[in-house]
Structures are given as structure tokens and as C-alpha cells.
PDB file of C-alpha atoms and ligand atoms in Angstrom:
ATOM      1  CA  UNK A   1      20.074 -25.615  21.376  1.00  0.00           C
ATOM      2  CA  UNK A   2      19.720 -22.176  21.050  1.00  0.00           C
ATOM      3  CA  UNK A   3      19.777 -19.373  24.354  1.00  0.00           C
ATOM      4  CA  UNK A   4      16.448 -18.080  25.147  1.00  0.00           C
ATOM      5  CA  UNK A   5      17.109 -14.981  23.721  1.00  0.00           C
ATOM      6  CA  UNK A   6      18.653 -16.419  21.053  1.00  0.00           C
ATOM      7  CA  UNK A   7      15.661 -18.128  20.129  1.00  0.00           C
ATOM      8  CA  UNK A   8      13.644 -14.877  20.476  1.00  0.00           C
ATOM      9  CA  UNK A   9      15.287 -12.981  17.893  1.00  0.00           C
ATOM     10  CA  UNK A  10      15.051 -15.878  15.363  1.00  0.00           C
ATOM     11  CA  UNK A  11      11.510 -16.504  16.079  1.00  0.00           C
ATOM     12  CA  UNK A  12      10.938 -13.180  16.143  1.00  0.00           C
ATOM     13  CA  UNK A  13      13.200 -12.454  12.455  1.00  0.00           C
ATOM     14  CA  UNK A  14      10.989 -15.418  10.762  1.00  0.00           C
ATOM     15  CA  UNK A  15       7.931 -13.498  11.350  1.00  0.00           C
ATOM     16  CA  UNK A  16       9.517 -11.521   8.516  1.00  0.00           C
ATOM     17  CA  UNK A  17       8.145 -11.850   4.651  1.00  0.00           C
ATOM     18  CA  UNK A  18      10.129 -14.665   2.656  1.00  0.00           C
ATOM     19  CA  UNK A  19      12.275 -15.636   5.750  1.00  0.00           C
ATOM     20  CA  UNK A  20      12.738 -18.975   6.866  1.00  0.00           C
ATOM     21  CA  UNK A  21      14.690 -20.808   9.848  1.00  0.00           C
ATOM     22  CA  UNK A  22      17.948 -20.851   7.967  1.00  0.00           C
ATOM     23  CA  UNK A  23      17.623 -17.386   7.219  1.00  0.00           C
ATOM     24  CA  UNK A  24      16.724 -16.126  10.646  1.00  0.00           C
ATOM     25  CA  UNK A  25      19.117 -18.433  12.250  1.00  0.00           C
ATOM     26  CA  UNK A  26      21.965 -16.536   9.851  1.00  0.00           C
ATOM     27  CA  UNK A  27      20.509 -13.030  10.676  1.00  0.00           C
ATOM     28  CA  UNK A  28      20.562 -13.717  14.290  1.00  0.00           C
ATOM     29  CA  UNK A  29      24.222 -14.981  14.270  1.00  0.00           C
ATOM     30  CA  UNK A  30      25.451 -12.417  11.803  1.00  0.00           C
ATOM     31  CA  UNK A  31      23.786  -9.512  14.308  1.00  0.00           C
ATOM     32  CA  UNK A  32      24.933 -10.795  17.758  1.00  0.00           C
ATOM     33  CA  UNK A  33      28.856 -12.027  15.851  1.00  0.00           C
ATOM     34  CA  UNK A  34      31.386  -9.007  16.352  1.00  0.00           C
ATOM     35  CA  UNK A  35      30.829  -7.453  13.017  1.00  0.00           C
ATOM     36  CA  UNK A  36      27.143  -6.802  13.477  1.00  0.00           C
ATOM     37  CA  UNK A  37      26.429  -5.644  17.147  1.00  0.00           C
ATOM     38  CA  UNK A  38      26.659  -2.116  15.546  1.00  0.00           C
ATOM     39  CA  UNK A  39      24.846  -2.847  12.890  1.00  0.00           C
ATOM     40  CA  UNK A  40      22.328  -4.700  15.214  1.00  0.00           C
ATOM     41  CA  UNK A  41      21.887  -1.869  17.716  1.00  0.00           C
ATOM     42  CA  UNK A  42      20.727   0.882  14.670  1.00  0.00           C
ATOM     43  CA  UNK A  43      18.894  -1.792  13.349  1.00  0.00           C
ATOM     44  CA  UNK A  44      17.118  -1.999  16.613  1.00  0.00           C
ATOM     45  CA  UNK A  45      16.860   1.508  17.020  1.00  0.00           C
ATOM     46  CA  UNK A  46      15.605   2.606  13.841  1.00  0.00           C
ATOM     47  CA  UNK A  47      12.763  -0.227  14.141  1.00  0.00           C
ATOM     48  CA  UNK A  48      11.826   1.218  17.560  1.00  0.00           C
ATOM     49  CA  UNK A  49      11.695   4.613  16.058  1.00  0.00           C
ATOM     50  CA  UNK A  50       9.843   3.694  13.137  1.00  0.00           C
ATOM     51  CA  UNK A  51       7.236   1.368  15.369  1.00  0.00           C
ATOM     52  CA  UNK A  52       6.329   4.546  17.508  1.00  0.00           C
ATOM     53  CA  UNK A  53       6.465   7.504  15.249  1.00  0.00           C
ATOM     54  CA  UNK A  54       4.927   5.929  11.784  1.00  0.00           C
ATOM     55  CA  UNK A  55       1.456   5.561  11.653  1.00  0.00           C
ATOM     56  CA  UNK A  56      -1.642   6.152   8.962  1.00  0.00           C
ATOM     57  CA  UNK A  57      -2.097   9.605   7.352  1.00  0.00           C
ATOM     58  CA  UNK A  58      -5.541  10.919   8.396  1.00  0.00           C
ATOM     59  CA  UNK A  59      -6.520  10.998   4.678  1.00  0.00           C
ATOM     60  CA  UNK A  60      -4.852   9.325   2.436  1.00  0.00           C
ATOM     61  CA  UNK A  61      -3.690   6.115   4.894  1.00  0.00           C
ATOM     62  CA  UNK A  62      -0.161   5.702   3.534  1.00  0.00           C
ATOM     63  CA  UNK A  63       2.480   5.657   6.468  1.00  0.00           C
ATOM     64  CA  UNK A  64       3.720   8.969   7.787  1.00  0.00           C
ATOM     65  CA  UNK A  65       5.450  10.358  10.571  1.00  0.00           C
ATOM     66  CA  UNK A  66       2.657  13.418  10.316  1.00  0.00           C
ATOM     67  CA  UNK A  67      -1.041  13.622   9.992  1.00  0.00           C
ATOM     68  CA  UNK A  68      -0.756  14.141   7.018  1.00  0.00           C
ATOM     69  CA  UNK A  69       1.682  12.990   4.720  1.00  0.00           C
ATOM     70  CA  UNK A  70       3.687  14.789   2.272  1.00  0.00           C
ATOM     71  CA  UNK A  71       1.436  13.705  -1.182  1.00  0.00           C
ATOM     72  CA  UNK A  72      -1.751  14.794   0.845  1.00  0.00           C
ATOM     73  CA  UNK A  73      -0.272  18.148   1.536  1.00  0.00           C
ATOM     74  CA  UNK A  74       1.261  19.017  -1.386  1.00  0.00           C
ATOM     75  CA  UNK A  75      -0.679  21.795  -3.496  1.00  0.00           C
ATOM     76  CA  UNK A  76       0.951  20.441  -7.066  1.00  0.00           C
ATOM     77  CA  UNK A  77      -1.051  17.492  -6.805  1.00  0.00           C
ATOM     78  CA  UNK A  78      -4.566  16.930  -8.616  1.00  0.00           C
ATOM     79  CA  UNK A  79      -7.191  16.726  -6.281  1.00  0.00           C
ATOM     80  CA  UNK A  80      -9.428  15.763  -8.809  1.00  0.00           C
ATOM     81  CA  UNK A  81      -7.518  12.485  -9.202  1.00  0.00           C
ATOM     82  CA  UNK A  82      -7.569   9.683  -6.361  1.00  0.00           C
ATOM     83  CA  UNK A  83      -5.954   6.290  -7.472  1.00  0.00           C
ATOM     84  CA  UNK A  84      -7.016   3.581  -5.033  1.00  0.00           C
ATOM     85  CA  UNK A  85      -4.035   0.761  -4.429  1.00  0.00           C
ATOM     86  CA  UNK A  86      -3.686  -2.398  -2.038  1.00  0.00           C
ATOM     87  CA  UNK A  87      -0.116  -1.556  -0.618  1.00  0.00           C
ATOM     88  CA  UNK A  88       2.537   1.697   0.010  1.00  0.00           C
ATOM     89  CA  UNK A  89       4.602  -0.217  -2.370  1.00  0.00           C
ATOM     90  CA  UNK A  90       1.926   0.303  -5.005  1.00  0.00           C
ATOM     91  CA  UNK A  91       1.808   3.939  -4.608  1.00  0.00           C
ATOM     92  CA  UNK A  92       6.049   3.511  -4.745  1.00  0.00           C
ATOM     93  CA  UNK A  93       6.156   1.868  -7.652  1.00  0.00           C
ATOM     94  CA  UNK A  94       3.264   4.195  -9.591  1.00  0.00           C
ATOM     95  CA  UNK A  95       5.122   7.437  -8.190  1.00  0.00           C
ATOM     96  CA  UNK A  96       8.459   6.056  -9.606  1.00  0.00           C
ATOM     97  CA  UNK A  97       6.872   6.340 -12.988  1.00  0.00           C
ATOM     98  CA  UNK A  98       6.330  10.055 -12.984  1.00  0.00           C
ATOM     99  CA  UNK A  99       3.053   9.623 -15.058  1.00  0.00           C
ATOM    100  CA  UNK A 100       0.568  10.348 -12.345  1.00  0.00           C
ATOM    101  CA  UNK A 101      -0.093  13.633 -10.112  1.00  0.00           C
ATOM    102  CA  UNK A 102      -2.869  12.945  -8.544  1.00  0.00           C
ATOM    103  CA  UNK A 103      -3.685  12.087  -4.659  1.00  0.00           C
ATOM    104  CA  UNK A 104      -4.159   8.163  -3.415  1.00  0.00           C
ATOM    105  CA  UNK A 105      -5.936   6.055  -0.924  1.00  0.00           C
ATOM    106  CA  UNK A 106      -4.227   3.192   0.418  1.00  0.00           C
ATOM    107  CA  UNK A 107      -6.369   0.271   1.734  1.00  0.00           C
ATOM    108  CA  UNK A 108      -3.693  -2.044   3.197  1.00  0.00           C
ATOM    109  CA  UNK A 109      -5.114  -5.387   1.831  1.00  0.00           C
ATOM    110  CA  UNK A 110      -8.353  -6.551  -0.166  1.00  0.00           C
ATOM    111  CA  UNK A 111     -11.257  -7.638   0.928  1.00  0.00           C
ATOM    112  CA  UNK A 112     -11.357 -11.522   1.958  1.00  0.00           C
ATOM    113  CA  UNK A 113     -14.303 -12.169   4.009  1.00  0.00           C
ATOM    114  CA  UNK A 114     -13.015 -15.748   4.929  1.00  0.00           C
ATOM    115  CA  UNK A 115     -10.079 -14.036   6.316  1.00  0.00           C
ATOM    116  CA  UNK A 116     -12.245 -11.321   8.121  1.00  0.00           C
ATOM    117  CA  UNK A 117     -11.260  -8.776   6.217  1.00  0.00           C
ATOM    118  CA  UNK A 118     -14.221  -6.505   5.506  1.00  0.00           C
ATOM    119  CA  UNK A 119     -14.922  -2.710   4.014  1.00  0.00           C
ATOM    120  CA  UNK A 120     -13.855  -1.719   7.749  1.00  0.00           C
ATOM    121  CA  UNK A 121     -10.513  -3.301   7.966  1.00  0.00           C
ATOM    122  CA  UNK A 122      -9.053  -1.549   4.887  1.00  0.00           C
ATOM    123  CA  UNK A 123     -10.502   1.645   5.216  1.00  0.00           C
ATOM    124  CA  UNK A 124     -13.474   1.804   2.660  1.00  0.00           C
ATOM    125  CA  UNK A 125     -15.621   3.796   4.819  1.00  0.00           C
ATOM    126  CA  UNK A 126     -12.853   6.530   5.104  1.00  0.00           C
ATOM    127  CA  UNK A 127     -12.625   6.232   1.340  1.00  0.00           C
ATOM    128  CA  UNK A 128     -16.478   6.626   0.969  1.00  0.00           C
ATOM    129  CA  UNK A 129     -16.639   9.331   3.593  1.00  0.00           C
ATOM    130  CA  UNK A 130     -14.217  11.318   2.012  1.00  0.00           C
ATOM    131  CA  UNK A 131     -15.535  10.678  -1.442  1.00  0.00           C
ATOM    132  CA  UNK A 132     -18.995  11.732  -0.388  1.00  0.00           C
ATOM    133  CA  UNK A 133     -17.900  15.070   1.889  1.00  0.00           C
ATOM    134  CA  UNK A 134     -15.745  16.476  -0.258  1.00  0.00           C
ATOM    135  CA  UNK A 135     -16.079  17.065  -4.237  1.00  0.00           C
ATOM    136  CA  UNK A 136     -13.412  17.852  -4.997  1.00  0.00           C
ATOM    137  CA  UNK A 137     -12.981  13.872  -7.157  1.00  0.00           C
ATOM    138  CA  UNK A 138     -13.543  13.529 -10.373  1.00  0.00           C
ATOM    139  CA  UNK A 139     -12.215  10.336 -11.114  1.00  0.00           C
ATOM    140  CA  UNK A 140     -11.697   7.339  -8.963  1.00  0.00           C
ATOM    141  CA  UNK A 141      -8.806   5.348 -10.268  1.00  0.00           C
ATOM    142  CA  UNK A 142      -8.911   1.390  -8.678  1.00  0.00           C
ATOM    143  CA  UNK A 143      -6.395   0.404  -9.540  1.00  0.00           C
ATOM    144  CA  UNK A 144      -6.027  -3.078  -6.899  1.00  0.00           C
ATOM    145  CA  UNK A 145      -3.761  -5.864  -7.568  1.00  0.00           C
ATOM    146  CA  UNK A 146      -5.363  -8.057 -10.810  1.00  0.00           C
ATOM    147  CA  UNK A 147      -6.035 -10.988  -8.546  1.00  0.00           C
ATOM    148  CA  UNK A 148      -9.409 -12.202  -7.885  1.00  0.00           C
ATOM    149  CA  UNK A 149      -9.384 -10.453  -4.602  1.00  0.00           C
ATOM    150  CA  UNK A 150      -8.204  -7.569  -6.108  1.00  0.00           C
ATOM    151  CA  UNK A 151     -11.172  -7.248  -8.447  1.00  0.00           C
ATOM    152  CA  UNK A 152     -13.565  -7.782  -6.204  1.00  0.00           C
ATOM    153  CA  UNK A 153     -12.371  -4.868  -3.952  1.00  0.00           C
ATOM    154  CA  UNK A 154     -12.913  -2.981  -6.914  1.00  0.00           C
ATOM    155  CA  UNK A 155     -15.843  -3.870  -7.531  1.00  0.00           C
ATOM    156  CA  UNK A 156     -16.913  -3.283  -4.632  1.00  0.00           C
ATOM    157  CA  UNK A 157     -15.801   0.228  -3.829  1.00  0.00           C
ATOM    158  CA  UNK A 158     -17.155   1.088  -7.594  1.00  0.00           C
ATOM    159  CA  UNK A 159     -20.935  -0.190  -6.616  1.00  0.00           C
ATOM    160  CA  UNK A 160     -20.919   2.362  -3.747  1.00  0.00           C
ATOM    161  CA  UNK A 161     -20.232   5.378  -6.478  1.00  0.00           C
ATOM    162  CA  UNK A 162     -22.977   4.326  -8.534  1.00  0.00           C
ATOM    163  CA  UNK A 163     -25.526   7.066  -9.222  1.00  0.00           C
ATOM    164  CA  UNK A 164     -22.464   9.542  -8.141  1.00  0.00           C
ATOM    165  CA  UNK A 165     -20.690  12.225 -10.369  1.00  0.00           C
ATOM    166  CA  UNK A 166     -17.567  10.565  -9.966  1.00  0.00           C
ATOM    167  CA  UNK A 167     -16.008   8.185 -12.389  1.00  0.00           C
ATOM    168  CA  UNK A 168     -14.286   4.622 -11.742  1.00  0.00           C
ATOM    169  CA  UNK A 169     -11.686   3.677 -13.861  1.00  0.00           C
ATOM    170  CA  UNK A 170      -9.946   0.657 -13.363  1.00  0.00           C
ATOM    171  CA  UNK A 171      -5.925  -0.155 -14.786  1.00  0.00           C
ATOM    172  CA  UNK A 172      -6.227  -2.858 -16.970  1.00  0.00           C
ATOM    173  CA  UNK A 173      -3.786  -3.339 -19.957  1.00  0.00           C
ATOM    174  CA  UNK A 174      -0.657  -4.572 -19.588  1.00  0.00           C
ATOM    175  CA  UNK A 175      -1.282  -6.115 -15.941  1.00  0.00           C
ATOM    176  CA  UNK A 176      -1.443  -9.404 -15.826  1.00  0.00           C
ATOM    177  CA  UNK A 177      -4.103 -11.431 -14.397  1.00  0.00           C
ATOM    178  CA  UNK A 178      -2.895 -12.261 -11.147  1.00  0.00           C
ATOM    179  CA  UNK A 179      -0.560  -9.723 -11.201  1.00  0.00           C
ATOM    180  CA  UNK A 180       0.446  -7.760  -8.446  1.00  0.00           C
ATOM    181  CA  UNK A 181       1.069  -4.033  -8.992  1.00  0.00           C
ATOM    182  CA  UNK A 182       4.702  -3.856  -7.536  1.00  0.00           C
ATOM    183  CA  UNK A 183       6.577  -6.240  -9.090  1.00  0.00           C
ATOM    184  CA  UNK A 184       5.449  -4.338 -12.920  1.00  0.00           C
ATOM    185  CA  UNK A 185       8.070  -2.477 -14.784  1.00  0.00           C
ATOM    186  CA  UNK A 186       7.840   1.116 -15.002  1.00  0.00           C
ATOM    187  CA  UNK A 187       6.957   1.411 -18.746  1.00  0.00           C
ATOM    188  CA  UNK A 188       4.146  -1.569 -18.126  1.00  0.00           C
ATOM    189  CA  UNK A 189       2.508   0.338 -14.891  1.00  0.00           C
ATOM    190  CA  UNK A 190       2.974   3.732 -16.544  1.00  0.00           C
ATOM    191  CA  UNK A 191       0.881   2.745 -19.739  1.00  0.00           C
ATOM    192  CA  UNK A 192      -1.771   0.976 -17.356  1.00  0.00           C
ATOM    193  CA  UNK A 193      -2.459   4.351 -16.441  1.00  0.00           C
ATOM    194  CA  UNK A 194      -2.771   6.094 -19.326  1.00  0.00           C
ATOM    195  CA  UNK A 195      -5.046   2.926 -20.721  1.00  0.00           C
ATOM    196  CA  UNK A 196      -7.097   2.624 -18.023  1.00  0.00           C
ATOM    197  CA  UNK A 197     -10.528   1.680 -17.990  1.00  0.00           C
ATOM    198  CA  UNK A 198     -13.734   3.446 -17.415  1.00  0.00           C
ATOM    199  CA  UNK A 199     -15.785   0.419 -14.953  1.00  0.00           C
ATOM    200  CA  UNK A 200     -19.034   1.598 -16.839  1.00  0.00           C
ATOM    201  CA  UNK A 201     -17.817   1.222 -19.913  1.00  0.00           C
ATOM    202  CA  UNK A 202     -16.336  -2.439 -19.006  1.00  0.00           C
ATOM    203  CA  UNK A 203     -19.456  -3.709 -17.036  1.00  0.00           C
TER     204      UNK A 203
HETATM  205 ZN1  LIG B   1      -1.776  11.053   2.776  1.00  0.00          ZN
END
């Protein structure tokens, strides 16, 4: 039905969040049709670009083109401040709400040990490391997706600071249970910060 490398490109565009055959099959057509060979070369290009030169900032593990990315370098930032999310989008979303200057640590996921995803996979022992070496934290802020999974990675990155100077505070009001950081409004995610939690005080 379809050309081989036809068939590549769709299977290879459903891999792709929310996108189905019908989807991919209309991507595919709409990039090889007349109209969007241009549009399909940059496309290609700027994926190949962004595949080799993107990877994990040394510290802070959000994507960068440099060791270190531009909210780890930057001297206006509090250093005594490190909010803790699941995603880049997370630390998107909580930047576009202008009501929080301090650094963040991005794991990439929660852990979900039937999945194999351990303390290893997103970065905890960096976290801890970093934590531990340098004290210049005051206050950890968790602030994971309000899902089960979510909760638990807080948990469990709070249980290692036990006994520690530094505080755990986790967003709470305003985020829905189950809820999942990006898709908050500004005003919602904004007040979750300036509400959060202390985890002593909760547990
Ligand atoms: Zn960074």
C-alpha cells in the first residue's frame, strides 16, 4: 500500500505523543505533497540538529545545547532555592509564572519500579550528590506531578534529606489530585508555590 519509505516516515511520525495512523498518514502526505518538501527538509534538519547538539545540563538536567544551561548559570537566581519537577515543560510552565527565582532539577519521569524506573534512571543520585556536596540549599521544593507516582517520588527524595538542614516542601493547593503540573493555569501553579507545603509539617 504504502512505499517503503513511505511507510518509514509514518511509522516513524506515530512514535510521536497523541499521534495516530490517520494522523501520521496526513503528516507524511502533507510533507512529501509539493507544498511541504520545504517545510519537510527544515523540519528534518532542525530535528537532526536538535538530536546531536541538545543534551542534559551537567547540573540541573534540563536540555541544553551547553553544559550548563542558561538558569544554572545565571547569577540572579537563588541558589538557596531548588524546585524538583518531572518534565522541562514543568519548569516552562512554573517560569512562565514569574513567581519563582530559584534553580531546578529535572528528573525526566517518576519512579515506577514495574516499569524499571528507579532513583538511577531519573537522576536522584545527581540530585542527592549535589544536595549533599554543596550547601548552598536551603529549601528543596518537590514539586512532582500530584499523581500517585508523583508522590511517591517525593517521598522518596524527601526520606533521603531526613536528619539534613535542608527543608522539603511540597506544592499542594490548588493542584489537583492527579494533576499534572503543565496543563495548570498560571494563577493556579503560581499560588501552589507560594502555598506550598513544608513535608514535615504534612507527615
Ligand atoms: Zn541547568
Amino acid at each position: 500500500m504504502f512505499s517503503p519509505l513511505t511507510k518509514q516516515l509514518i511509522e516513524a511520525l506515530r512514535g510521536l505523543p497523541s499521534v495516530g495512523q490517520k494522523s501520521a498518514q496526513r503528516m507524511a502526505f502533507h510533507l512529501l505533497g509539493h507544498e511541504g518538501r520545504l517545510k519537510g527538509k527544515m523540519l528534518a534538519d532542525a530535528l537532526r540538529e536538535a538530536v546531536e547538539k541538545i543534551s542534559l545540563c551537567q547540573r540541573c538536567r534540563n536540555f541544553t545545547e551547553q553544559a550548563e544551561c542558561d538558569i544554572c548559570q545565571s547569577r540572579k537566581r537563588n541558589s538557596k532555592l531548588l524546585c524538583v519537577v518531572e518534565s522541562p515543560a514543568d519548569v516552562i510552565a512554573i517560569e512562565q509564572t514569574s513567581s519563582y527565582h530559584g534553580r531546578y532539577f529535572v528528573l525526566h519521569g517518576h519512579l515506577s519500579p514495574l516499569d524499571g524506573i528507579g532513583p538511577a534512571e531519573i537522576g536522584i543520585p545527581l540530585l542527592l550528590q549535589q544536595l549533599h556536596t554543596t550547601e548552598t540549599c536551603e529549601e528543596l521544593i518537590l514539586a512532582t506531578n500530584a499523581t500517585v507516582e508523583g508522590k511517591a517520588t517525593a517521598h522518596y527524595i524527601a526520606s533521603h534529606l531526613s536528619g539534613s538542614n535542608i527543608k522539603c516542601s511540597r506544592i499542594a493547593h490548588g493542584v489537583p489530585l492527579g494533576g499534572e503540573l503543565e496543563y495548570l493555569d498560571g494563577g493556579t501553579l503560581s499560588h501552589a508555590f507560594q502555598s506550598r507545603l513544608l513535608l514535615q509539617e504534612i507527615n
